[in-house]
Amino acid sequence: MRIDMEENNLSKNERQLPAFFSWWQGGIRYAENIDKNGKTLKLPFENNALYGDAVWSQLYPDIKLRPLTCMEIFGNNKPLNLEIGIGNGEFIAKYAADRTEENWLGVEVFKKIFKLAEKRVNKIDTDNIRIIQFDAALILRLMEDEALSNIYVNFPDPWPKKKHKRRRLLKPEFMQLMVSKLKKGGLMQIATDHDDYAEEINENLKEVKGIKSIYETSFVRHVDNYFPTKYFRKFVSSDGAYFFRYERI
């Protein structure tokens, strides 16, 4: 979820956070080393949150990591949902509180934003939510194939400058990875308010196999069952956002 600068009061340099790319490149590198006979990544959650240092401390060159199961994360096999880029945690906390019969896993790379989410998560009286401060490339790749009921990506950073577009998250390869982690009938749900990014997502989805839009069109501008987060309420115009909802077939 895109950062609300008024809420977290980050500087311009902190917003861009060059260190992000060392996280991203590291996540990509280790994401290539998934092996069913590999080492289990330990998840020492505290107050339902896990910070990146606890993950990095377990990684070393050429490590092989075994896919994570819902049982290892939550201690049960309830339906599992993933939100990539949880921002301040408003969306995932709302859904976890309302849908207690399901598990909710959230990932956020930015530490200062993650701390806001941790505070919000700890205000709800439920044990069906876990959040991890790390790069989604590794966490998503670590999930078992066909393990997720829903994957949510709400208002990812559009990187609006032309020279930065390569940094956008939702490339065909990443979305194909998302699809591989969904159960048959599971949904990949994406929302953005950025026109150019929406156009790119729409084109990229044409390269992704094994999915179909749940709508008659590739996206819609308004949906009735979307929880309006602070960012949505503050920035999305009356024209609506772009909602992509694709089912794994």
Tab-separated table of C-alpha atoms in Angstrom:
chain	number	residue	atom	x	y	z
A	1	MET	CA	0.000	0.000	0.000
A	2	ARG	CA	1.353	3.427	-0.843
A	3	ILE	CA	2.751	5.479	2.026
A	4	ASP	CA	0.623	8.258	3.509
A	5	MET	CA	3.233	10.944	4.167
A	6	GLU	CA	1.012	12.945	6.489
A	7	GLU	CA	0.579	9.956	8.741
A	8	ASN	CA	4.162	8.790	9.109
A	9	ASN	CA	6.015	12.051	8.453
A	10	LEU	CA	8.877	10.504	6.492
A	11	SER	CA	11.415	12.648	4.692
A	12	LYS	CA	11.789	12.570	0.919
A	13	ASN	CA	14.952	10.486	1.162
A	14	GLU	CA	13.273	8.031	3.534
A	15	ARG	CA	10.332	7.707	1.155
A	16	GLN	CA	12.609	6.647	-1.669
A	17	LEU	CA	14.713	4.549	0.719
A	18	PRO	CA	17.611	3.348	-1.445
A	19	ALA	CA	18.152	0.510	1.031
A	20	PHE	CA	14.894	-0.929	-0.302
A	21	PHE	CA	16.770	-2.247	-3.294
A	22	SER	CA	19.215	-4.221	-1.183
A	23	TRP	CA	16.165	-5.819	0.468
A	24	TRP	CA	14.520	-6.412	-2.897
A	25	GLN	CA	17.611	-7.850	-4.545
A	26	GLY	CA	18.262	-9.986	-1.478
A	27	GLY	CA	14.720	-11.282	-1.488
A	28	ILE	CA	14.933	-12.140	-5.169
A	29	ARG	CA	18.277	-13.889	-4.666
A	30	TYR	CA	17.100	-16.082	-1.807
A	31	ALA	CA	13.729	-16.629	-3.449
A	32	GLU	CA	15.523	-18.698	-6.078
A	33	ASN	CA	16.671	-21.180	-3.420
A	34	ILE	CA	13.420	-22.949	-2.551
A	35	ASP	CA	13.715	-26.697	-2.000
A	36	LYS	CA	11.261	-29.088	-0.337
A	37	ASN	CA	14.218	-30.711	1.401
A	38	GLY	CA	15.725	-27.415	2.493
A	39	LYS	CA	15.989	-25.664	5.833
A	40	THR	CA	12.871	-24.387	7.576
A	41	LEU	CA	12.802	-20.615	8.040
A	42	LYS	CA	12.057	-19.929	11.696
A	43	LEU	CA	9.304	-17.411	12.386
A	44	PRO	CA	9.723	-16.038	15.926
A	45	PHE	CA	6.656	-13.789	15.887
A	46	GLU	CA	6.271	-11.366	18.788
A	47	ASN	CA	2.810	-9.863	19.204
A	48	ASN	CA	1.933	-11.357	15.795
A	49	ALA	CA	4.754	-9.406	14.107
A	50	LEU	CA	8.118	-10.469	12.697
A	51	TYR	CA	10.820	-7.938	11.799
A	52	GLY	CA	13.237	-8.343	8.931
A	53	ASP	CA	16.328	-8.717	11.088
A	54	ALA	CA	14.968	-12.025	12.398
A	55	VAL	CA	14.699	-13.244	8.804
A	56	TRP	CA	18.033	-11.927	7.545
A	57	SER	CA	19.880	-13.502	10.462
A	58	GLN	CA	18.907	-16.934	9.115
A	59	LEU	CA	20.003	-16.355	5.518
A	60	TYR	CA	23.388	-17.078	4.026
A	61	PRO	CA	24.711	-17.702	0.490
A	62	ASP	CA	23.416	-20.861	-1.173
A	63	ILE	CA	20.940	-21.638	1.621
A	64	LYS	CA	18.059	-23.852	0.571
A	65	LEU	CA	14.722	-23.001	2.177
A	66	ARG	CA	11.765	-25.326	2.534
A	67	PRO	CA	8.308	-23.966	1.604
A	68	LEU	CA	6.285	-22.650	4.546
A	69	THR	CA	2.949	-24.156	5.506
A	70	CYS	CA	-0.078	-22.509	7.047
A	71	MET	CA	0.340	-24.832	10.021
A	72	GLU	CA	3.867	-23.520	10.645
A	73	ILE	CA	2.718	-19.912	10.543
A	74	PHE	CA	-0.620	-20.126	12.380
A	75	GLY	CA	-0.760	-23.542	14.003
A	76	ASN	CA	-3.867	-24.501	12.007
A	77	ASN	CA	-5.013	-25.091	8.451
A	78	LYS	CA	-7.750	-22.498	8.118
A	79	PRO	CA	-8.060	-20.753	4.729
A	80	LEU	CA	-5.026	-18.519	4.231
A	81	ASN	CA	-5.021	-15.027	2.721
A	82	LEU	CA	-2.041	-12.810	1.901
A	83	GLU	CA	-1.810	-9.027	1.600
A	84	ILE	CA	1.321	-7.692	-0.096
A	85	GLY	CA	2.198	-4.171	1.037
A	86	ILE	CA	0.048	-3.761	4.141
A	87	GLY	CA	0.949	-0.113	4.758
A	88	ASN	CA	-0.483	0.971	8.108
A	89	GLY	CA	-2.343	-2.325	8.447
A	90	GLU	CA	-5.854	-0.907	8.240
A	91	PHE	CA	-7.039	-3.276	5.508
A	92	ILE	CA	-5.670	-6.526	6.885
A	93	ALA	CA	-6.698	-5.732	10.462
A	94	LYS	CA	-10.265	-5.033	9.348
A	95	TYR	CA	-10.552	-8.288	7.407
A	96	ALA	CA	-8.911	-10.369	10.130
A	97	ALA	CA	-11.342	-8.978	12.700
A	98	ASP	CA	-14.382	-9.562	10.475
A	99	ARG	CA	-13.390	-12.964	9.076
A	100	THR	CA	-12.001	-14.804	12.065
A	101	GLU	CA	-12.557	-18.200	10.434
A	102	GLU	CA	-9.678	-17.404	8.050
A	103	ASN	CA	-5.960	-16.669	8.501
A	104	TRP	CA	-4.407	-13.402	7.352
A	105	LEU	CA	-0.726	-12.937	6.528
A	106	GLY	CA	0.635	-9.505	5.635
A	107	VAL	CA	3.991	-8.379	4.255
A	108	GLU	CA	5.472	-4.862	4.291
A	109	VAL	CA	9.064	-3.982	3.395
A	110	PHE	CA	9.278	-0.513	4.992
A	111	LYS	CA	10.099	-0.741	8.690
A	112	LYS	CA	8.643	2.600	9.811
A	113	ILE	CA	5.356	1.848	8.110
A	114	PHE	CA	5.397	-1.684	9.461
A	115	LYS	CA	5.537	-0.329	13.006
A	116	LEU	CA	2.230	1.457	12.399
A	117	ALA	CA	0.695	-1.783	11.191
A	118	GLU	CA	2.014	-3.650	14.223
A	119	LYS	CA	0.282	-1.182	16.561
A	120	ARG	CA	-2.994	-1.531	14.672
A	121	VAL	CA	-2.842	-5.318	14.558
A	122	ASN	CA	-2.266	-5.525	18.290
A	123	LYS	CA	-5.475	-3.590	18.949
A	124	ILE	CA	-7.696	-6.346	17.613
A	125	ASP	CA	-8.626	-9.327	19.767
A	126	THR	CA	-7.932	-12.189	17.383
A	127	ASP	CA	-5.153	-14.676	16.751
A	128	ASN	CA	-5.665	-15.125	13.010
A	129	ILE	CA	-3.238	-12.457	11.785
A	130	ARG	CA	0.545	-12.400	11.295
A	131	ILE	CA	2.635	-9.677	9.671
A	132	ILE	CA	6.212	-9.817	8.394
A	133	GLN	CA	8.534	-6.905	7.609
A	134	PHE	CA	10.385	-8.235	4.583
A	135	ASP	CA	10.420	-8.306	0.811
A	136	ALA	CA	7.377	-9.993	-0.706
A	137	ALA	CA	9.512	-11.735	-3.356
A	138	LEU	CA	10.900	-14.124	-0.767
A	139	ILE	CA	7.818	-14.525	1.423
A	140	LEU	CA	5.529	-15.209	-1.540
A	141	ARG	CA	7.985	-17.657	-3.081
A	142	LEU	CA	8.279	-19.445	0.275
A	143	MET	CA	4.574	-20.180	0.432
A	144	GLU	CA	3.468	-23.621	-0.708
A	145	ASP	CA	1.975	-23.764	-4.185
A	146	GLU	CA	-1.829	-23.625	-4.245
A	147	ALA	CA	-1.912	-22.581	-0.576
A	148	LEU	CA	-3.685	-19.213	-0.702
A	149	SER	CA	-7.365	-18.365	-0.977
A	150	ASN	CA	-6.812	-14.690	-1.787
A	151	ILE	CA	-3.883	-12.397	-2.542
A	152	TYR	CA	-4.442	-8.663	-2.121
A	153	VAL	CA	-2.263	-5.863	-3.498
A	154	ASN	CA	-3.793	-2.541	-2.508
A	155	PHE	CA	-2.469	0.645	-4.122
A	156	PRO	CA	1.123	-0.452	-4.776
A	157	ASP	CA	3.677	2.307	-5.315
A	158	PRO	CA	3.223	3.415	-8.960
A	159	TRP	CA	6.772	4.795	-9.290
A	160	PRO	CA	5.360	7.526	-11.568
A	161	LYS	CA	8.628	8.780	-13.074
A	162	LYS	CA	9.427	7.142	-16.402
A	163	LYS	CA	12.930	6.133	-15.310
A	164	HIS	CA	11.505	4.396	-12.235
A	165	LYS	CA	8.818	2.291	-13.909
A	166	ARG	CA	11.081	-0.750	-13.882
A	167	ARG	CA	10.697	-0.753	-10.089
A	168	ARG	CA	6.978	-1.455	-10.247
A	169	LEU	CA	5.999	-4.635	-8.471
A	170	LEU	CA	3.310	-6.038	-10.738
A	171	LYS	CA	5.304	-7.380	-13.655
A	172	PRO	CA	4.078	-10.493	-15.508
A	173	GLU	CA	6.593	-12.775	-13.786
A	174	PHE	CA	5.579	-11.645	-10.313
A	175	MET	CA	1.874	-11.975	-11.047
A	176	GLN	CA	2.444	-15.459	-12.479
A	177	LEU	CA	4.149	-16.336	-9.197
A	178	MET	CA	1.130	-14.994	-7.329
A	179	VAL	CA	-1.157	-17.197	-9.388
A	180	SER	CA	0.950	-20.293	-8.653
A	181	LYS	CA	0.358	-19.763	-4.927
A	182	LEU	CA	-3.425	-19.538	-5.274
A	183	LYS	CA	-5.750	-22.473	-4.856
A	184	LYS	CA	-7.988	-23.263	-7.812
A	185	GLY	CA	-10.784	-20.725	-7.557
A	186	GLY	CA	-8.619	-18.397	-5.446
A	187	LEU	CA	-8.553	-14.698	-6.272
A	188	MET	CA	-5.755	-12.263	-7.094
A	189	GLN	CA	-7.147	-8.855	-6.114
A	190	ILE	CA	-5.374	-5.652	-7.143
A	191	ALA	CA	-6.381	-2.026	-6.658
A	192	THR	CA	-4.692	1.127	-7.958
A	193	ASP	CA	-5.744	4.708	-8.591
A	194	HIS	CA	-2.856	5.456	-10.957
A	195	ASP	CA	-3.957	5.578	-14.608
A	196	ASP	CA	-0.638	4.647	-16.175
A	197	TYR	CA	0.031	1.832	-13.713
A	198	ALA	CA	-3.471	0.477	-14.281
A	199	GLU	CA	-2.797	0.409	-18.025
A	200	GLU	CA	0.478	-1.442	-17.448
A	201	ILE	CA	-1.168	-3.955	-15.099
A	202	ASN	CA	-3.908	-4.538	-17.654
A	203	GLU	CA	-1.325	-5.288	-20.354
A	204	ASN	CA	0.816	-7.445	-18.076
A	205	LEU	CA	-2.160	-9.572	-17.071
A	206	LYS	CA	-2.525	-10.657	-20.708
A	207	GLU	CA	0.751	-12.567	-20.316
A	208	VAL	CA	-0.312	-14.361	-17.122
A	209	LYS	CA	-1.609	-17.886	-17.633
A	210	GLY	CA	-4.284	-19.775	-15.740
A	211	ILE	CA	-6.533	-16.892	-14.695
A	212	LYS	CA	-9.715	-15.147	-15.753
A	213	SER	CA	-11.374	-11.912	-14.692
A	214	ILE	CA	-14.413	-12.351	-12.481
A	215	TYR	CA	-15.939	-9.401	-14.337
A	216	GLU	CA	-17.045	-9.171	-17.956
A	217	THR	CA	-14.240	-6.642	-18.391
A	218	SER	CA	-10.605	-6.840	-17.282
A	219	PHE	CA	-11.224	-4.338	-14.473
A	220	VAL	CA	-13.951	-2.186	-12.933
A	221	ARG	CA	-13.813	1.289	-11.419
A	222	HIS	CA	-16.157	0.698	-8.477
A	223	VAL	CA	-16.873	-2.305	-6.246
A	224	ASP	CA	-19.407	-2.597	-3.442
A	225	ASN	CA	-17.466	-4.903	-1.136
A	226	TYR	CA	-14.152	-3.065	-0.879
A	227	PHE	CA	-13.109	-1.697	2.502
A	228	PRO	CA	-12.180	1.985	2.006
A	229	THR	CA	-8.854	2.457	3.781
A	230	LYS	CA	-7.529	5.877	4.780
A	231	TYR	CA	-5.609	6.151	1.522
A	232	PHE	CA	-8.689	5.265	-0.515
A	233	ARG	CA	-10.852	7.770	1.368
A	234	LYS	CA	-8.310	10.549	1.019
A	235	PHE	CA	-7.038	10.178	-2.526
A	236	VAL	CA	-9.395	8.170	-4.742
A	237	SER	CA	-11.618	10.454	-6.822
A	238	SER	CA	-15.304	10.031	-7.550
A	239	ASP	CA	-14.270	8.283	-10.780
A	240	GLY	CA	-13.144	5.402	-8.623
A	241	ALA	CA	-10.022	3.281	-8.620
A	242	TYR	CA	-9.050	0.401	-10.906
A	243	PHE	CA	-10.034	-2.956	-9.422
A	244	PHE	CA	-8.611	-6.108	-10.979
A	245	ARG	CA	-9.987	-9.380	-9.631
A	246	TYR	CA	-8.756	-12.521	-11.318
A	247	GLU	CA	-9.628	-16.112	-10.450
A	248	ARG	CA	-7.221	-18.998	-10.791
A	249	ILE	CA	-8.759	-21.563	-13.124
